[in-house]
PDB file of C-alpha atoms in Angstrom:
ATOM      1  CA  UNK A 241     131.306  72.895  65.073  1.00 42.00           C
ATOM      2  CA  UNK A 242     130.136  76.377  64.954  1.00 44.00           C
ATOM      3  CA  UNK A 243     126.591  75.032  65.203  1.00 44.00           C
ATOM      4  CA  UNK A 244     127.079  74.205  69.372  1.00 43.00           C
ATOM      5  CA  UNK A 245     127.431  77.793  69.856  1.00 43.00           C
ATOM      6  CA  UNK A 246     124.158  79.200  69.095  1.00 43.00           C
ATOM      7  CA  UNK A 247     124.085  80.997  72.366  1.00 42.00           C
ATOM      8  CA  UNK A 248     126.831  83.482  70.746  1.00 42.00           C
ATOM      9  CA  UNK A 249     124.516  86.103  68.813  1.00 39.00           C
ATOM     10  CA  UNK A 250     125.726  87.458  65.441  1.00 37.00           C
ATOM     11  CA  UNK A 251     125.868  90.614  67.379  1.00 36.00           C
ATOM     12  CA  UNK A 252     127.807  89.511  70.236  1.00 39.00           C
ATOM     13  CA  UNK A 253     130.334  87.855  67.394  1.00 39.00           C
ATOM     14  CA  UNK A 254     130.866  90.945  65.825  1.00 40.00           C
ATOM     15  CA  UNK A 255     131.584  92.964  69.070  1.00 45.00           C
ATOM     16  CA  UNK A 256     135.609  93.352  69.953  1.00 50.00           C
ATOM     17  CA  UNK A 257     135.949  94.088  73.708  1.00 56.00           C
ATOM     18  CA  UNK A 258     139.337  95.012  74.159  1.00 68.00           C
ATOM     19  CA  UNK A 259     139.972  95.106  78.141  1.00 78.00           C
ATOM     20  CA  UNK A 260     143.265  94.599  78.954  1.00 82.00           C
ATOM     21  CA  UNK A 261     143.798  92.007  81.531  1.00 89.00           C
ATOM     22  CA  UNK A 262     140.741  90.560  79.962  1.00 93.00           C
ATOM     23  CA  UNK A 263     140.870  87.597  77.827  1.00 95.00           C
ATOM     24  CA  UNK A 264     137.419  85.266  76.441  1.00 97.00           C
ATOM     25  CA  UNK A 265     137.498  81.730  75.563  1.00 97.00           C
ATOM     26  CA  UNK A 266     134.681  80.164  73.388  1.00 98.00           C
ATOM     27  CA  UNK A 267     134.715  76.397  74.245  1.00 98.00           C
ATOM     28  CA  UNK A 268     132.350  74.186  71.798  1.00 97.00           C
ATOM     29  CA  UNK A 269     132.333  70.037  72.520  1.00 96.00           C
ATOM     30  CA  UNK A 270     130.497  69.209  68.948  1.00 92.00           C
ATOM     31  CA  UNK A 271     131.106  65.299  67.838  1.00 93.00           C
ATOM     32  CA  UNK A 272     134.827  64.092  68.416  1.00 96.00           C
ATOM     33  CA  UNK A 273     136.148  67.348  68.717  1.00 97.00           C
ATOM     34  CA  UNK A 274     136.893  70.137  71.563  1.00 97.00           C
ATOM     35  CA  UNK A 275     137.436  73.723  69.680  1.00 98.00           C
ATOM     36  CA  UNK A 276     138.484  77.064  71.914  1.00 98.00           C
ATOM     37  CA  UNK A 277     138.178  80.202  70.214  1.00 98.00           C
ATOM     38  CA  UNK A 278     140.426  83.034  72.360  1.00 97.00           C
ATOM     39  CA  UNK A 279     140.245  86.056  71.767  1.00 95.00           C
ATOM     40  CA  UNK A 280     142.589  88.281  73.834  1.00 95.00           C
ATOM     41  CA  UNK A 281     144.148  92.131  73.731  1.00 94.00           C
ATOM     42  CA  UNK A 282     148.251  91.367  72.436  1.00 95.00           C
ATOM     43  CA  UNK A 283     148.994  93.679  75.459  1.00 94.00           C
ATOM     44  CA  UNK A 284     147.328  90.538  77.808  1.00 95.00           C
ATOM     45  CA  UNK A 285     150.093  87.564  75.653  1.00 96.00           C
ATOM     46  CA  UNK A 286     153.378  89.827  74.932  1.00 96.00           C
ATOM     47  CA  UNK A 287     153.474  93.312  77.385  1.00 94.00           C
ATOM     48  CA  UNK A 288     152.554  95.327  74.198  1.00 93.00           C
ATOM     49  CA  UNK A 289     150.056  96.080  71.961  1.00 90.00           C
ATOM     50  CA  UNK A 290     152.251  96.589  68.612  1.00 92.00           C
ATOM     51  CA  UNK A 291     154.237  95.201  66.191  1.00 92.00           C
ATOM     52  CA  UNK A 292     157.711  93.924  68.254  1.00 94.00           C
ATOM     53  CA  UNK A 293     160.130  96.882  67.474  1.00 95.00           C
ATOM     54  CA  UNK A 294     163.524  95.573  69.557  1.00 96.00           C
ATOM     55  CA  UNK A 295     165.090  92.255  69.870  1.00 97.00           C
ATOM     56  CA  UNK A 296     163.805  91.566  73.347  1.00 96.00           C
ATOM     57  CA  UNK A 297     160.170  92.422  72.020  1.00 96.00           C
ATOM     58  CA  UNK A 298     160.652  90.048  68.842  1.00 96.00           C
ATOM     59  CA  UNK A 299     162.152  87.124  71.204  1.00 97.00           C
ATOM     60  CA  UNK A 300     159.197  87.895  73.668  1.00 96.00           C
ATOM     61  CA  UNK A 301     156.584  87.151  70.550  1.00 96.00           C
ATOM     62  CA  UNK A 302     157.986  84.334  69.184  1.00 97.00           C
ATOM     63  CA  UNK A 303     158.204  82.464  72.442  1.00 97.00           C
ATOM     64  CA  UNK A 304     154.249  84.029  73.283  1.00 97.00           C
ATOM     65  CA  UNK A 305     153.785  82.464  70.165  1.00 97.00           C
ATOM     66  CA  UNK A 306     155.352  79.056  70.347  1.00 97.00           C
ATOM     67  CA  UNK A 307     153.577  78.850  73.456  1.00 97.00           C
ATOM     68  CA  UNK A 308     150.076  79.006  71.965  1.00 98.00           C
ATOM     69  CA  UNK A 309     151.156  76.582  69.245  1.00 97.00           C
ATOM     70  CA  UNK A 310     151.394  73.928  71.766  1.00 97.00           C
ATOM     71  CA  UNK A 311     147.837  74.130  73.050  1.00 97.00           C
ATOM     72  CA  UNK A 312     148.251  71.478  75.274  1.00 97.00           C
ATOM     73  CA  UNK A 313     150.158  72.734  77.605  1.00 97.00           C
ATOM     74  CA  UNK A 314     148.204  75.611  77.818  1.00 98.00           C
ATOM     75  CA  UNK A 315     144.677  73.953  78.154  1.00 98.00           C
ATOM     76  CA  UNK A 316     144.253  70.117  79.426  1.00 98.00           C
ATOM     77  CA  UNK A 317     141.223  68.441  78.351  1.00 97.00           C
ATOM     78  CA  UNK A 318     139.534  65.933  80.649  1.00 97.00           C
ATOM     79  CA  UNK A 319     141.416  62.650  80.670  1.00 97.00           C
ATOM     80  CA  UNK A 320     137.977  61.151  80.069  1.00 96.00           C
ATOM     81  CA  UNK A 321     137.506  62.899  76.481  1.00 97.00           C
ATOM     82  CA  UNK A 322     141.122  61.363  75.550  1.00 98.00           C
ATOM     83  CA  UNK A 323     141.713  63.994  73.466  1.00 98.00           C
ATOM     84  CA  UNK A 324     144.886  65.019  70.851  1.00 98.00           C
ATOM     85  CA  UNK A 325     145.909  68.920  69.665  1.00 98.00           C
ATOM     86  CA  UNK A 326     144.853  69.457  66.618  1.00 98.00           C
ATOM     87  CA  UNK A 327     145.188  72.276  64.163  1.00 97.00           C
ATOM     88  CA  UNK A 328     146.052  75.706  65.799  1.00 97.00           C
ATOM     89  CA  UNK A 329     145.344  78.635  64.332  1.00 97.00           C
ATOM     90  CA  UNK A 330     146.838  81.611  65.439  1.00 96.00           C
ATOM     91  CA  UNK A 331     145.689  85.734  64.191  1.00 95.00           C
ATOM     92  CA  UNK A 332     147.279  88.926  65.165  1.00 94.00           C
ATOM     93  CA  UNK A 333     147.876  91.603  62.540  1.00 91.00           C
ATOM     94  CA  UNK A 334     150.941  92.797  64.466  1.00 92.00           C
ATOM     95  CA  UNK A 335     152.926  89.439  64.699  1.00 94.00           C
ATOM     96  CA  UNK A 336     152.100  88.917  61.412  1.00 92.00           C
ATOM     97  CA  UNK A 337     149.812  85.839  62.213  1.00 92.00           C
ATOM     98  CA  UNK A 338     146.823  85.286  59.789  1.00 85.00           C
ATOM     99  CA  UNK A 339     145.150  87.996  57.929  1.00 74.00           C
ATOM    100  CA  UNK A 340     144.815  91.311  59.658  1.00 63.00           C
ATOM    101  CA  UNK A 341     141.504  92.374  60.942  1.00 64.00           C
ATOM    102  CA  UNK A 342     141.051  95.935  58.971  1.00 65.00           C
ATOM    103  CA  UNK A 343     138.878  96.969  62.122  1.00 65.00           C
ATOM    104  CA  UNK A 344     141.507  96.397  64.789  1.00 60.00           C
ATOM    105  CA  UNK A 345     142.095 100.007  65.937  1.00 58.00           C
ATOM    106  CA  UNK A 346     145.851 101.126  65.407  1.00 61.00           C
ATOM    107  CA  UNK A 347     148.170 100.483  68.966  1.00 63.00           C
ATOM    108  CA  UNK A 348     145.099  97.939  70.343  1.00 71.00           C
ATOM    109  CA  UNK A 349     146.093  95.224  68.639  1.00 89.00           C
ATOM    110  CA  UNK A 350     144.638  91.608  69.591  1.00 92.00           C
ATOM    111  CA  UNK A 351     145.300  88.386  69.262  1.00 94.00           C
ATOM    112  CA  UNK A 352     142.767  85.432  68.155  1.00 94.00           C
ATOM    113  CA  UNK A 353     143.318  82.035  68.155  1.00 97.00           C
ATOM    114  CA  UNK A 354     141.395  78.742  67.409  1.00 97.00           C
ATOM    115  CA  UNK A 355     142.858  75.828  68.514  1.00 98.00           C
ATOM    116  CA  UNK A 356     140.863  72.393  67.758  1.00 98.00           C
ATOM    117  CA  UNK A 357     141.375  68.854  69.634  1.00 98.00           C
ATOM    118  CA  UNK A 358     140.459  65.826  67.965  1.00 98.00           C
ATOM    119  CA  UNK A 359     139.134  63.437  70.982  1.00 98.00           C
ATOM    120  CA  UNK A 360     137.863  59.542  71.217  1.00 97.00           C
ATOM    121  CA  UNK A 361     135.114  60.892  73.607  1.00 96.00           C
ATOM    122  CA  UNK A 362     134.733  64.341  73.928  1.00 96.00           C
ATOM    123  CA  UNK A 363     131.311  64.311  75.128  1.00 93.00           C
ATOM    124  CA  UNK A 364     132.895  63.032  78.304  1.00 94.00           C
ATOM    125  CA  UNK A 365     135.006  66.138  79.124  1.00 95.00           C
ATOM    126  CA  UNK A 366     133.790  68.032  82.106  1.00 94.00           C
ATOM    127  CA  UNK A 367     136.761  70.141  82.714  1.00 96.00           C
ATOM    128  CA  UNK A 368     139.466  71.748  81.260  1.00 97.00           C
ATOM    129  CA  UNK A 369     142.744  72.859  83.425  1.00 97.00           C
ATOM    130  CA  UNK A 370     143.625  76.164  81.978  1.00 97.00           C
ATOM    131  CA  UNK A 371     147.582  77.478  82.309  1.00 96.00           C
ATOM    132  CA  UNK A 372     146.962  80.566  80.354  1.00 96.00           C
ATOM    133  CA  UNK A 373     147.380  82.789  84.086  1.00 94.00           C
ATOM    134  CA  UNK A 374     150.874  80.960  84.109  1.00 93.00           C
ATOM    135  CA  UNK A 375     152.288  81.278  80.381  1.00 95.00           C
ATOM    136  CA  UNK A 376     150.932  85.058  80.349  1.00 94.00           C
ATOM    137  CA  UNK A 377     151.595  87.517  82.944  1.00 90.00           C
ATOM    138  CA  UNK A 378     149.378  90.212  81.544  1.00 91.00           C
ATOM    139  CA  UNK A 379     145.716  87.840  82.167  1.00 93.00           C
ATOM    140  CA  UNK A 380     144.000  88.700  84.756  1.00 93.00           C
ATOM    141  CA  UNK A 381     140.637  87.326  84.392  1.00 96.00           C
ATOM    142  CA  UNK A 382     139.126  84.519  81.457  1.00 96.00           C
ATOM    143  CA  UNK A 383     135.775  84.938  80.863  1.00 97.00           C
ATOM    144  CA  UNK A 384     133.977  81.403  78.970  1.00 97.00           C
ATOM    145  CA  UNK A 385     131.409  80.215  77.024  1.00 97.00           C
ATOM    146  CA  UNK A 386     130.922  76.269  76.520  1.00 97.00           C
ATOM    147  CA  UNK A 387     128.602  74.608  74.293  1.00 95.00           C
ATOM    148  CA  UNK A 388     128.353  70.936  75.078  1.00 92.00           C
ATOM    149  CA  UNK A 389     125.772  67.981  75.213  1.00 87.00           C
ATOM    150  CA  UNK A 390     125.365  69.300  78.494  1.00 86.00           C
ATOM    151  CA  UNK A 391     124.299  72.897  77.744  1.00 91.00           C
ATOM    152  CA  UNK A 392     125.570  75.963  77.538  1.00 94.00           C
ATOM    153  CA  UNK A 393     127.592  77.164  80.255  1.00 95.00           C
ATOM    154  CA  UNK A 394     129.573  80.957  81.264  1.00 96.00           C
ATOM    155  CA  UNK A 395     132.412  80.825  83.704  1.00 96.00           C
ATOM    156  CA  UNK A 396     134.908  83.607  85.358  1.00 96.00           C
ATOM    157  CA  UNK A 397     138.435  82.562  86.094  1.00 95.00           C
ATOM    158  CA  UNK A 398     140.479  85.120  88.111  1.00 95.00           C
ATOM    159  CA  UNK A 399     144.103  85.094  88.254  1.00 92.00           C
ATOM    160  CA  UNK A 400     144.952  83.549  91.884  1.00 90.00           C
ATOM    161  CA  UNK A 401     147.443  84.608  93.701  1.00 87.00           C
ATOM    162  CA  UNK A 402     150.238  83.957  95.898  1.00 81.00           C
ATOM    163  CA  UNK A 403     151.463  79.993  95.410  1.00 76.00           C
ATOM    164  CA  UNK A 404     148.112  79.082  93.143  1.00 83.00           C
ATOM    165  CA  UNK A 405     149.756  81.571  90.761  1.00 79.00           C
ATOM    166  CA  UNK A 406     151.318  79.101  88.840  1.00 83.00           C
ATOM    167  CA  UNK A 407     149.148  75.831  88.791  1.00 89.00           C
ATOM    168  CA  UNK A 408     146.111  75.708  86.112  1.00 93.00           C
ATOM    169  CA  UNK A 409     143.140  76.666  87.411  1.00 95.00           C
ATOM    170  CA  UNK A 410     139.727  74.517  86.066  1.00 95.00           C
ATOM    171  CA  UNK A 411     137.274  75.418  83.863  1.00 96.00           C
ATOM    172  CA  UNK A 412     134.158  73.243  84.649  1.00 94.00           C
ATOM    173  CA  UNK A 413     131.095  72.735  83.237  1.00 92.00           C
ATOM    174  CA  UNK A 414     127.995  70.201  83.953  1.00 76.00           C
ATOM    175  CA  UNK A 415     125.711  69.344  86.230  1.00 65.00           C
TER     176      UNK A 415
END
């Protein structure tokens, strides 16, 4: 899977931008599957950028975080690619997701997720509608990578405002 990403440099891999506001998807179409890496400041999902310390913090994670556990709600595949969530892996040192990343600078803590979607015909997916400006208040801009059949792809997606505030806003690729 990580073979449809060869546009992403070891270098570029290695390099944490935290931006608040700021959140990067990796999108890679490889075979029957559709796998987005995110990779996001904690400040960007929950309002803070720390372990939760009070109740309404820890009740503000663990609904961040069953929101990211169901995947597709948060990120609609092309009907054409007929695609199911799959596994969903979720990382942030100070939710105690995953193992913590013993470079993540203390109080700018992140959180990284991979979530995979096992498809019938992913190759046909030209678009995905993206609610992540709805379920997180703190995004203001998704910057993306795809890798598909097509080629390789970057898009910006800025928060809209007013009404559009709350419907998913498309992340398309193709020619």
């Amino acid at each position: 899977m990580l073979a449809a990403t060869p546009f992403l440099s070891a270098e570029a891999q290695q390099q944490h931008a935290h931006v608040h506001g700021q959140l990067k998807l990796d999108v890679a179409i490889d075979g029957p599957t559709v796998v987005i890496n995110m990779e996001s400041p904690l400040d960007n999902i929950v309002g803070f950028e720390r372990a939760p310390k009070t109740d309404a913090e820890k009740k503000t994670a663990e609904d961040a975080v069953a929101q990211l556990r169901a995947a597709d709600k948060l990120f609609a595949i092309d009907p054409a690619a007929n695609c199911k969530l799959g596994p969903v892996d979720l990382r942030s040192g100070a939710l105690g997701l995953g193992k913590p990343d013993p470079s993540e600078p203390e109080g700018h803590a992140d959180l990284d997720a991979t979530f995979s979607f096992n498809c019938t015909n992913a190759a046909a997916a030209k678009f995905i509608d993206v609610n992540l400006f709805a379920a997180f208040k703190g995004t203001r801009q998704i910057d993306a990578q795809i890798a598909s059949a097509q080629g390789q792809f970057k898009r910006q997606l800025k928060r809209p405002g007013g009404a559009q505030a709350a419907q998913p806003v498309r992340l398309g690729w193709g020619k």
